[in-house]
mmCIF file of C-alpha atoms in Angstrom:
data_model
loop_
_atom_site.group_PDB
_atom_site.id
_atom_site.type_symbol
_atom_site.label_atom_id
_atom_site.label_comp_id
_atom_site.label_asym_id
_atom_site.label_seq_id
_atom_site.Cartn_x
_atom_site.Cartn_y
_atom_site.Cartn_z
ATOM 1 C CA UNK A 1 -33.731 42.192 3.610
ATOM 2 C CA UNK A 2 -34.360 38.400 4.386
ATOM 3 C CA UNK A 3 -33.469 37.416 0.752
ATOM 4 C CA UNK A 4 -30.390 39.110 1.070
ATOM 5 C CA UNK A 5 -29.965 37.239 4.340
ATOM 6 C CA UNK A 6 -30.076 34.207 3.140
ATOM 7 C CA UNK A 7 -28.361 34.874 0.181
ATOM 8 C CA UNK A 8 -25.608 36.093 2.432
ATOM 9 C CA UNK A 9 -25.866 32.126 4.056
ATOM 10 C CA UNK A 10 -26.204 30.248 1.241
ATOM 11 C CA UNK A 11 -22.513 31.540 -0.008
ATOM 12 C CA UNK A 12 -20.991 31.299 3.427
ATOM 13 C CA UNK A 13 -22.495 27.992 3.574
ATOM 14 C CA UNK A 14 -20.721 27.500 0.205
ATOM 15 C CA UNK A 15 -17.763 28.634 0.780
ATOM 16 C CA UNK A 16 -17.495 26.251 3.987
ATOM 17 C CA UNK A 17 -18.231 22.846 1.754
ATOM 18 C CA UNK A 18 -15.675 24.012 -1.006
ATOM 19 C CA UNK A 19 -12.927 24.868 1.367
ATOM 20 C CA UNK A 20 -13.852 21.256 3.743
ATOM 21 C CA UNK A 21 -13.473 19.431 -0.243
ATOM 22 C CA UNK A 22 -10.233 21.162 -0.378
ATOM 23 C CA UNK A 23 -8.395 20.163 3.248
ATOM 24 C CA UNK A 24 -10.282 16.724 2.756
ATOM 25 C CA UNK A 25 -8.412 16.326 -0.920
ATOM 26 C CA UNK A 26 -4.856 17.682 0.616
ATOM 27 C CA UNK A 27 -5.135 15.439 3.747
ATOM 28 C CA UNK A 28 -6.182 12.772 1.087
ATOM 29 C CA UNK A 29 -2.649 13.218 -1.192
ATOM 30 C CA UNK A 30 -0.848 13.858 2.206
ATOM 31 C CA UNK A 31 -1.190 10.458 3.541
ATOM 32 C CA UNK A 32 -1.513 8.994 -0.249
ATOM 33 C CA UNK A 33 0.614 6.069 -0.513
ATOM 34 C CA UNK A 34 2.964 6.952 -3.439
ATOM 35 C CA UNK A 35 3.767 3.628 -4.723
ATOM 36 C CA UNK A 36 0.317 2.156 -4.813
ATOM 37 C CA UNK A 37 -0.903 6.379 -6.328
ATOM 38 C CA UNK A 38 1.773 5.641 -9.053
ATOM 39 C CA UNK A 39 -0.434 2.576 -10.712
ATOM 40 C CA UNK A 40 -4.263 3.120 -11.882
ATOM 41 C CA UNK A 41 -7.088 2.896 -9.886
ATOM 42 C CA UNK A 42 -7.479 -0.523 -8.134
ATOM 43 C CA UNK A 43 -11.269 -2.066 -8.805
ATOM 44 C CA UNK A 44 -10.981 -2.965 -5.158
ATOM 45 C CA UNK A 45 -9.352 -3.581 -1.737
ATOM 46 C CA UNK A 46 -9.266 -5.849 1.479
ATOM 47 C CA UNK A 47 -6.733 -3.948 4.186
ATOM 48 C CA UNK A 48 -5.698 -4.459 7.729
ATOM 49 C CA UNK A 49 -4.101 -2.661 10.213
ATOM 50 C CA UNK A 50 -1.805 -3.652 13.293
ATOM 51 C CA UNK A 51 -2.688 -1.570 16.459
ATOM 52 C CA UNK A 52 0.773 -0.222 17.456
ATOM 53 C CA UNK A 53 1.407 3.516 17.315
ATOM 54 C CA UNK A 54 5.328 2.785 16.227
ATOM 55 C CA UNK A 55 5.975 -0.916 16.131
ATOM 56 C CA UNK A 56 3.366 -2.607 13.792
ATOM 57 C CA UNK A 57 2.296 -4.371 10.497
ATOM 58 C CA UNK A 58 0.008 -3.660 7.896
ATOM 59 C CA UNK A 59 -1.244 -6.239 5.197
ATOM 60 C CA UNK A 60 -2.683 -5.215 1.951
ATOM 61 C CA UNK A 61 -4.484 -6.515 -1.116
ATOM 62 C CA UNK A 62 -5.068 -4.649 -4.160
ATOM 63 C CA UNK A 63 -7.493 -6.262 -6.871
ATOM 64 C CA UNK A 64 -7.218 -4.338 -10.302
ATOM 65 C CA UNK A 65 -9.263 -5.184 -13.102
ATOM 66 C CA UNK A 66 -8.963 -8.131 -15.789
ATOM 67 C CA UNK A 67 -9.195 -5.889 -18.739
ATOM 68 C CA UNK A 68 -6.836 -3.142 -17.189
ATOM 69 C CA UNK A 69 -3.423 -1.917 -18.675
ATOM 70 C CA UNK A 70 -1.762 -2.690 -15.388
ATOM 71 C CA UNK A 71 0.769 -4.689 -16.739
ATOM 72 C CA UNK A 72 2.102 -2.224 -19.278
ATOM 73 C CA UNK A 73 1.674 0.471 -16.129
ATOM 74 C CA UNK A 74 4.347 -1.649 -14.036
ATOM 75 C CA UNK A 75 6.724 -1.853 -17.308
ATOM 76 C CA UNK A 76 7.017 1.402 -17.333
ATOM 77 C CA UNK A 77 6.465 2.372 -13.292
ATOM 78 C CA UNK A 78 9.757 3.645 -11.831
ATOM 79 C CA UNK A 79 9.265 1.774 -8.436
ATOM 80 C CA UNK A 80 8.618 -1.566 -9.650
ATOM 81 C CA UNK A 81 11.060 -4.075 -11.282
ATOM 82 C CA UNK A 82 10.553 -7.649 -12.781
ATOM 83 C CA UNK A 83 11.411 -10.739 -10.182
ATOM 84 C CA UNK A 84 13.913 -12.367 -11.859
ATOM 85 C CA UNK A 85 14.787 -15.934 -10.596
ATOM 86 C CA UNK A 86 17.227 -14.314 -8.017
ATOM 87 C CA UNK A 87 14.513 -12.287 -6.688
ATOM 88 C CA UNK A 88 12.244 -14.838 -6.188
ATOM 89 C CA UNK A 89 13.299 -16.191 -2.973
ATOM 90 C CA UNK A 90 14.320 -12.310 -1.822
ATOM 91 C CA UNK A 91 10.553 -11.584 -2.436
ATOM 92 C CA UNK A 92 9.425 -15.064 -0.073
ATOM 93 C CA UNK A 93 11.847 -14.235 2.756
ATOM 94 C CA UNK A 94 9.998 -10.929 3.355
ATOM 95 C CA UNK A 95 6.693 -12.720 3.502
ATOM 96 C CA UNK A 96 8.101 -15.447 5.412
ATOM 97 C CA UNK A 97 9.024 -13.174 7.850
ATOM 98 C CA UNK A 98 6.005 -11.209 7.898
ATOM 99 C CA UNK A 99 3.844 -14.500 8.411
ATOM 100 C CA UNK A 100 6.024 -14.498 11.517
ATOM 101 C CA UNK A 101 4.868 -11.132 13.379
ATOM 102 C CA UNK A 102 1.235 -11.415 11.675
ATOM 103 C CA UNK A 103 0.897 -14.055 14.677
ATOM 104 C CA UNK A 104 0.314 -11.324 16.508
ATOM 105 C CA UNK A 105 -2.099 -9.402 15.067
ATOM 106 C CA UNK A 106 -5.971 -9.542 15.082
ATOM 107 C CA UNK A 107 -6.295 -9.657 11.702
ATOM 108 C CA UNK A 108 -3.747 -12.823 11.583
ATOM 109 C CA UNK A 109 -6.468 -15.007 10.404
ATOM 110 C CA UNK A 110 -6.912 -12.804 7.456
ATOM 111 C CA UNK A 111 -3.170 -13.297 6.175
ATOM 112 C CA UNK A 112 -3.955 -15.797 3.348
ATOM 113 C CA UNK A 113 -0.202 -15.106 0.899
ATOM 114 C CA UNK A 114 0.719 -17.841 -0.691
ATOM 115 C CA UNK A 115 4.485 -18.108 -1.747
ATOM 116 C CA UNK A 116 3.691 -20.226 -4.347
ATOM 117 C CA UNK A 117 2.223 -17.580 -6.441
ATOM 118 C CA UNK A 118 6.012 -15.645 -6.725
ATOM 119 C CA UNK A 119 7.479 -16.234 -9.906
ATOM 120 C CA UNK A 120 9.875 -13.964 -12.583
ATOM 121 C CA UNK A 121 6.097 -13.104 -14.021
ATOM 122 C CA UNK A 122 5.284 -11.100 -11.488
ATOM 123 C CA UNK A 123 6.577 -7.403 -10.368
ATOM 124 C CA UNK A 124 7.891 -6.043 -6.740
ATOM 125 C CA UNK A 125 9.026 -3.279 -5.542
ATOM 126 C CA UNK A 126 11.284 -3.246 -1.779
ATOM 127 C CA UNK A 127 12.050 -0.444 0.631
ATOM 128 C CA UNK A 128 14.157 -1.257 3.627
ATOM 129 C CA UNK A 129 16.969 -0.115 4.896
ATOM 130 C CA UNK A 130 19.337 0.018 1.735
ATOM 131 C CA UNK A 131 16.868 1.685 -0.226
ATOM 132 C CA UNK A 132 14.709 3.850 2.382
ATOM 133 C CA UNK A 133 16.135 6.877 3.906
ATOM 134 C CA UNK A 134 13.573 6.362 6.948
ATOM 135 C CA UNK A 135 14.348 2.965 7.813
ATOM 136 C CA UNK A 136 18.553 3.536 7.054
ATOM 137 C CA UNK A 137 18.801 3.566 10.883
ATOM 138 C CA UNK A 138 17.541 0.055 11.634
ATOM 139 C CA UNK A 139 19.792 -2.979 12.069
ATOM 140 C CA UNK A 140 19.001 -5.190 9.149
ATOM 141 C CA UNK A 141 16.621 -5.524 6.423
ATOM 142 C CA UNK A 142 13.753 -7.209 8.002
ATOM 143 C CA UNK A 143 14.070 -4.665 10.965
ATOM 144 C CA UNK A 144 11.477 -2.185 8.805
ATOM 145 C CA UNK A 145 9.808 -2.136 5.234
ATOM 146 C CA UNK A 146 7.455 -2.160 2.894
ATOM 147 C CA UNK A 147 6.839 -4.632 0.053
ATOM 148 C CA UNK A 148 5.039 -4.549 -2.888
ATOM 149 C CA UNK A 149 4.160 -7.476 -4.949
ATOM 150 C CA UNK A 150 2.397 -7.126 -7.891
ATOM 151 C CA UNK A 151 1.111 -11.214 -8.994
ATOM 152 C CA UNK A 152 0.419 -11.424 -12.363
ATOM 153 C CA UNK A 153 -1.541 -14.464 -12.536
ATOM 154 C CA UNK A 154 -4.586 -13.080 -10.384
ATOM 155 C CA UNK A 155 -4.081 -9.187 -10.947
ATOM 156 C CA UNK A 156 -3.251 -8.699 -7.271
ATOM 157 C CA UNK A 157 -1.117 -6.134 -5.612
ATOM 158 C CA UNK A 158 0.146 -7.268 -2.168
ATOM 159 C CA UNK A 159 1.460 -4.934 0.650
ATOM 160 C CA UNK A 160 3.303 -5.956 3.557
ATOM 161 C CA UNK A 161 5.100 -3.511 5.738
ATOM 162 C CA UNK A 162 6.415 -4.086 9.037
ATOM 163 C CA UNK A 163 7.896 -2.049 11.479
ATOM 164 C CA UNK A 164 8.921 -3.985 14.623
#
């Protein structure tokens, strides 16, 4: 009778952990930022969070591997595109203007972009309001997005959105 018992527990017990791994992996693809899902597994990360609940910033770094196929990934990645030299300065005026609200955050001392590492090597990808259903209702570009710039050079994805 008390083998049965705890036989009993033991798949109860069970069944608990297998059904938390299940809502912890569909929370996990839930919230799973698509763009940054859609390239391979980054070796590492530094991120930082503004405090607002709807006006706020977020700054991200994304270090992938030296020997990874990243490259060839974001040639064939239907968000991102190539900076041309028109893009270039596109690309800058979103960090420039993110380097302005970052003032404001805790983590401001942590913003360390450089615009000098942009050039028609690298890869981006923009959503604003031209391009974002969510953000269609804000006044002008800078108003609310997300940018994502891939630098070749150092193997480093960059995230900046901003919703002020």
């Amino acid at each position: 009778m008390k083998k049965k018992i705890l036989i009993v527990l033991a798949i109860v017990l069970l069944l608990f952990f297998l059904i938390g791994i299940s809502i912890n992996y569909l929370f996990t693809k839930l919230f799973e930022n698509p763009v940054i899902a859609s390239l391979p597994k980054y070796e590492n990360s530094d991120c930082y969070y503004g405090e607002g609940f709807q006006d706020y910033t977020d700054y991200g770094k994304y270090y992938f591997s030296e020997n990874d196929t990243i490259i060839e990934h974001l040639k064939e990645n239907k968000y991102f595109k190539s900076v041309t030299a028109n893009d270039v300065e596109e690309v800058k005026g979103y960090f420039e203007n993110f380097k302005g609200w970052v003032e404001y955050e805790e983590y401001k001392d942590k913003y360390d972009f450089t615009y000098e590492c942009v050039d028609t090597s690298d890869y981006f990808y923009i959503e604003n309001k031209d391009t974002c259903e969510k953000y269609k209702n804000y006044p002008d570009k800078y108003a609310a997005y997300n940018v994502y710039f891939f630098d070749v050079q150092t193997k480093t994805l960059y995230y900046i959105h901003s919703n002020i």
